[in-house]
Structures are given as structure tokens and as C-alpha cells.
PDB file of C-alpha atoms in Angstrom:
ATOM      1  CA  MET A 829     -30.069   8.812 -48.207  1.00 79.00           C
ATOM      2  CA  GLY A 830     -33.337  10.470 -46.183  1.00 94.00           C
ATOM      3  CA  ARG A 831     -36.977  10.237 -48.028  1.00 96.00           C
ATOM      4  CA  LEU A 832     -40.688   9.286 -47.860  1.00 97.00           C
ATOM      5  CA  THR A 833     -42.805   6.428 -49.414  1.00 98.00           C
ATOM      6  CA  THR A 834     -46.214   5.154 -49.246  1.00 98.00           C
ATOM      7  CA  HIS A 835     -48.028   2.215 -50.384  1.00 98.00           C
ATOM      8  CA  VAL A 836     -52.431   2.249 -50.488  1.00 98.00           C
ATOM      9  CA  LEU A 837     -54.015  -1.137 -49.676  1.00 98.00           C
ATOM     10  CA  ASP A 838     -57.904  -1.293 -50.914  1.00 98.00           C
ATOM     11  CA  ALA A 839     -58.950  -3.344 -47.746  1.00 97.00           C
ATOM     12  CA  VAL A 840     -62.874  -3.236 -50.384  1.00 96.00           C
ATOM     13  CA  ALA A 841     -61.317  -5.057 -53.131  1.00 97.00           C
ATOM     14  CA  GLY A 842     -58.366  -7.007 -51.288  1.00 97.00           C
ATOM     15  CA  LYS A 843     -55.571  -4.778 -53.896  1.00 98.00           C
ATOM     16  CA  PRO A 844     -53.502  -1.986 -54.318  1.00 98.00           C
ATOM     17  CA  ALA A 845     -55.413   0.817 -54.075  1.00 98.00           C
ATOM     18  CA  ALA A 846     -54.049   2.359 -57.714  1.00 98.00           C
ATOM     19  CA  GLY A 847     -54.464   6.030 -58.831  1.00 98.00           C
ATOM     20  CA  VAL A 848     -55.151   7.073 -55.536  1.00 98.00           C
ATOM     21  CA  ALA A 849     -53.746  11.044 -55.299  1.00 98.00           C
ATOM     22  CA  VAL A 850     -52.015  12.084 -52.486  1.00 98.00           C
ATOM     23  CA  THR A 851     -50.215  15.446 -50.999  1.00 98.00           C
ATOM     24  CA  LEU A 852     -48.199  15.864 -48.503  1.00 98.00           C
ATOM     25  CA  TYR A 853     -47.581  19.017 -46.491  1.00 98.00           C
ATOM     26  CA  ARG A 854     -45.571  20.522 -44.396  1.00 97.00           C
ATOM     27  CA  ILE A 855     -46.397  21.909 -40.999  1.00 97.00           C
ATOM     28  CA  ASP A 856     -44.463  25.311 -40.500  1.00 94.00           C
ATOM     29  CA  ALA A 857     -45.123  27.883 -37.683  1.00 94.00           C
ATOM     30  CA  ALA A 858     -47.281  29.579 -41.260  1.00 94.00           C
ATOM     31  CA  GLY A 859     -49.856  26.848 -41.377  1.00 94.00           C
ATOM     32  CA  PRO A 860     -49.285  23.904 -44.124  1.00 96.00           C
ATOM     33  CA  VAL A 861     -46.809  24.105 -47.218  1.00 96.00           C
ATOM     34  CA  VAL A 862     -47.699  21.666 -49.898  1.00 97.00           C
ATOM     35  CA  VAL A 863     -43.997  19.532 -50.702  1.00 96.00           C
ATOM     36  CA  ALA A 864     -45.168  17.067 -53.218  1.00 97.00           C
ATOM     37  CA  ASN A 865     -48.772  16.257 -54.838  1.00 98.00           C
ATOM     38  CA  ALA A 866     -48.309  12.602 -56.526  1.00 98.00           C
ATOM     39  CA  THR A 867     -50.876   9.622 -57.344  1.00 98.00           C
ATOM     40  CA  THR A 868     -50.214   5.962 -56.120  1.00 98.00           C
ATOM     41  CA  ASP A 869     -49.117   3.628 -58.914  1.00 98.00           C
ATOM     42  CA  ALA A 870     -50.433   0.489 -60.503  1.00 98.00           C
ATOM     43  CA  ASP A 871     -49.111  -1.169 -56.830  1.00 98.00           C
ATOM     44  CA  GLY A 872     -50.170   1.285 -54.732  1.00 98.00           C
ATOM     45  CA  ARG A 873     -46.828   2.919 -53.900  1.00 98.00           C
ATOM     46  CA  ILE A 874     -45.204   6.138 -54.704  1.00 98.00           C
ATOM     47  CA  SER A 875     -41.902   5.852 -54.286  1.00 94.00           C
ATOM     48  CA  PRO A 876     -40.605   8.374 -53.011  1.00 96.00           C
ATOM     49  CA  LEU A 877     -43.100  10.912 -52.078  1.00 96.00           C
ATOM     50  CA  VAL A 878     -39.961  12.928 -51.335  1.00 96.00           C
ATOM     51  CA  GLU A 879     -36.008  12.383 -50.904  1.00 93.00           C
ATOM     52  CA  GLU A 880     -32.556  14.042 -49.500  1.00 90.00           C
ATOM     53  CA  ALA A 881     -32.714  17.708 -49.669  1.00 89.00           C
ATOM     54  CA  ALA A 882     -36.514  18.574 -50.059  1.00 91.00           C
ATOM     55  CA  PHE A 883     -36.912  15.969 -47.112  1.00 94.00           C
ATOM     56  CA  VAL A 884     -36.417  17.634 -43.645  1.00 94.00           C
ATOM     57  CA  ALA A 885     -36.800  17.290 -39.887  1.00 96.00           C
ATOM     58  CA  GLY A 886     -40.258  18.020 -39.265  1.00 96.00           C
ATOM     59  CA  ILE A 887     -43.886  17.813 -38.805  1.00 97.00           C
ATOM     60  CA  TYR A 888     -46.032  16.371 -42.216  1.00 98.00           C
ATOM     61  CA  GLU A 889     -49.205  15.595 -43.202  1.00 98.00           C
ATOM     62  CA  LEU A 890     -50.341  13.010 -45.684  1.00 98.00           C
ATOM     63  CA  HIS A 891     -53.467  13.563 -47.374  1.00 98.00           C
ATOM     64  CA  PHE A 892     -54.756  11.184 -49.474  1.00 98.00           C
ATOM     65  CA  LEU A 893     -57.801  11.402 -51.590  1.00 98.00           C
ATOM     66  CA  CYS A 894     -59.978   8.158 -50.651  1.00 98.00           C
ATOM     67  CA  GLY A 895     -63.496   9.171 -51.362  1.00 98.00           C
ATOM     68  CA  ALA A 896     -62.379  10.108 -55.511  1.00 98.00           C
ATOM     69  CA  TYR A 897     -60.508   6.969 -55.273  1.00 98.00           C
ATOM     70  CA  PHE A 898     -63.839   4.604 -54.241  1.00 98.00           C
ATOM     71  CA  ARG A 899     -65.458   6.794 -56.233  1.00 97.00           C
ATOM     72  CA  GLY A 900     -63.935   5.611 -59.420  1.00 97.00           C
ATOM     73  CA  ALA A 901     -63.940   2.498 -58.539  1.00 96.00           C
ATOM     74  CA  GLY A 902     -67.524   2.301 -58.250  1.00 96.00           C
ATOM     75  CA  VAL A 903     -67.605   2.077 -54.534  1.00 96.00           C
ATOM     76  CA  PRO A 904     -71.268   3.281 -53.249  1.00 95.00           C
ATOM     77  CA  LEU A 905     -70.760   6.090 -51.242  1.00 97.00           C
ATOM     78  CA  SER A 906     -73.132   8.474 -49.180  1.00 95.00           C
ATOM     79  CA  ASP A 907     -73.113  12.029 -49.564  1.00 95.00           C
ATOM     80  CA  PRO A 908     -71.054  12.920 -48.150  1.00 96.00           C
ATOM     81  CA  PRO A 909     -69.189  10.244 -47.969  1.00 97.00           C
ATOM     82  CA  PHE A 910     -67.937   9.118 -44.326  1.00 98.00           C
ATOM     83  CA  LEU A 911     -63.941   9.098 -45.313  1.00 98.00           C
ATOM     84  CA  ASP A 912     -63.443  11.558 -48.063  1.00 98.00           C
ATOM     85  CA  ILE A 913     -60.108  12.651 -47.659  1.00 98.00           C
ATOM     86  CA  VAL A 914     -57.765  10.873 -45.090  1.00 98.00           C
ATOM     87  CA  PRO A 915     -55.176  12.678 -43.000  1.00 98.00           C
ATOM     88  CA  ILE A 916     -52.254  11.475 -41.312  1.00 98.00           C
ATOM     89  CA  ARG A 917     -49.907  14.118 -38.920  1.00 98.00           C
ATOM     90  CA  PHE A 918     -46.604  12.509 -38.558  1.00 97.00           C
ATOM     91  CA  GLY A 919     -43.266  13.835 -37.020  1.00 97.00           C
ATOM     92  CA  ILE A 920     -39.529  13.201 -38.831  1.00 96.00           C
ATOM     93  CA  ALA A 921     -37.065  13.309 -36.381  1.00 96.00           C
ATOM     94  CA  ASP A 922     -33.843  12.531 -38.490  1.00 95.00           C
ATOM     95  CA  ALA A 923     -34.479  12.870 -42.294  1.00 95.00           C
ATOM     96  CA  GLY A 924     -31.925  10.843 -43.132  1.00 95.00           C
ATOM     97  CA  GLN A 925     -33.972   8.347 -42.921  1.00 95.00           C
ATOM     98  CA  HIS A 926     -36.200   6.372 -44.740  1.00 96.00           C
ATOM     99  CA  PHE A 927     -39.509   6.297 -43.560  1.00 97.00           C
ATOM    100  CA  HIS A 928     -43.006   4.732 -44.822  1.00 97.00           C
ATOM    101  CA  VAL A 929     -47.009   5.621 -44.286  1.00 98.00           C
ATOM    102  CA  PRO A 930     -48.679   1.986 -45.202  1.00 98.00           C
ATOM    103  CA  LEU A 931     -52.310   2.766 -45.199  1.00 98.00           C
ATOM    104  CA  LEU A 932     -54.887   0.127 -45.173  1.00 98.00           C
ATOM    105  CA  LEU A 933     -57.876   1.313 -46.823  1.00 97.00           C
ATOM    106  CA  SER A 934     -61.665   0.729 -46.768  1.00 97.00           C
ATOM    107  CA  PRO A 935     -65.006   3.563 -47.836  1.00 97.00           C
ATOM    108  CA  TYR A 936     -65.505   3.260 -43.390  1.00 97.00           C
ATOM    109  CA  SER A 937     -61.980   2.812 -41.440  1.00 98.00           C
ATOM    110  CA  TYR A 938     -58.140   3.526 -42.010  1.00 98.00           C
ATOM    111  CA  SER A 939     -55.131   2.145 -40.765  1.00 98.00           C
ATOM    112  CA  THR A 940     -51.811   3.287 -40.961  1.00 98.00           C
ATOM    113  CA  TYR A 941     -47.697   2.466 -38.990  1.00 97.00           C
ATOM    114  CA  ARG A 942     -44.862   3.152 -39.638  1.00 96.00           C
ATOM    115  CA  GLY A 943     -43.962   0.125 -42.066  1.00 93.00           C
ATOM    116  CA  SER A 944     -40.346  -0.318 -43.505  1.00 86.00           C
TER     117      SER A 944
END
């Protein structure tokens, strides 16, 4: 079953990032199209963000609203914050697979990879 999941970890607090707003876009010839909007749960996860018929091969972009998350957590940020929205663009060749895109996040850095 093809699906896309994500997991956000807060590197400042050393715990899952609950309440991060995430938007998934599919990048079409005409431009980005919103596929899904969701918010991470208490474990920092969105599972699934999209699946089955709505998940097709193509180019996608996840937008993580990290500035709002850190402001809500009481983390002091510059104005404007160094990282406000973290975009991650990736390609899906086989939409029949499970793709997991985790994000390790701080106000000044992030890392990601294709998870399992």
C-alpha cells in the first residue's frame, strides 16, 4: 500500500514535536497543488499524510511550519526567525511503496532522510 508518513523531532527539547503544521504539495507543470494539510500528533507523527489513490508518482514538497511551532513552545526566536518554514522537495517514482520523511528540527538547523 503506497503512503507517505512523517515524523518531526524537536532537537532543542529532545522530544517529539507535537503540533507542527505541515502542508504537502504536488509540484505539477502548472505549479504546486495542495494535497494535504495536517498537524503532528503527540508523538510528532502524521501517519499517513496521504495514501493509496491520492498518492501518485511525481514531485512533492512538504512545508513544515517550524517558526510557529517554536514560538508556541516559548523558544526565543529572531524576528524574522532564521527558519520559519522548512520545505523538503522529493520525488516519488513508485507510489506503491511506503515513503517516510522524518525531520530533526531546531530554530537554526534541520536534517532529513528517507526513513522506513
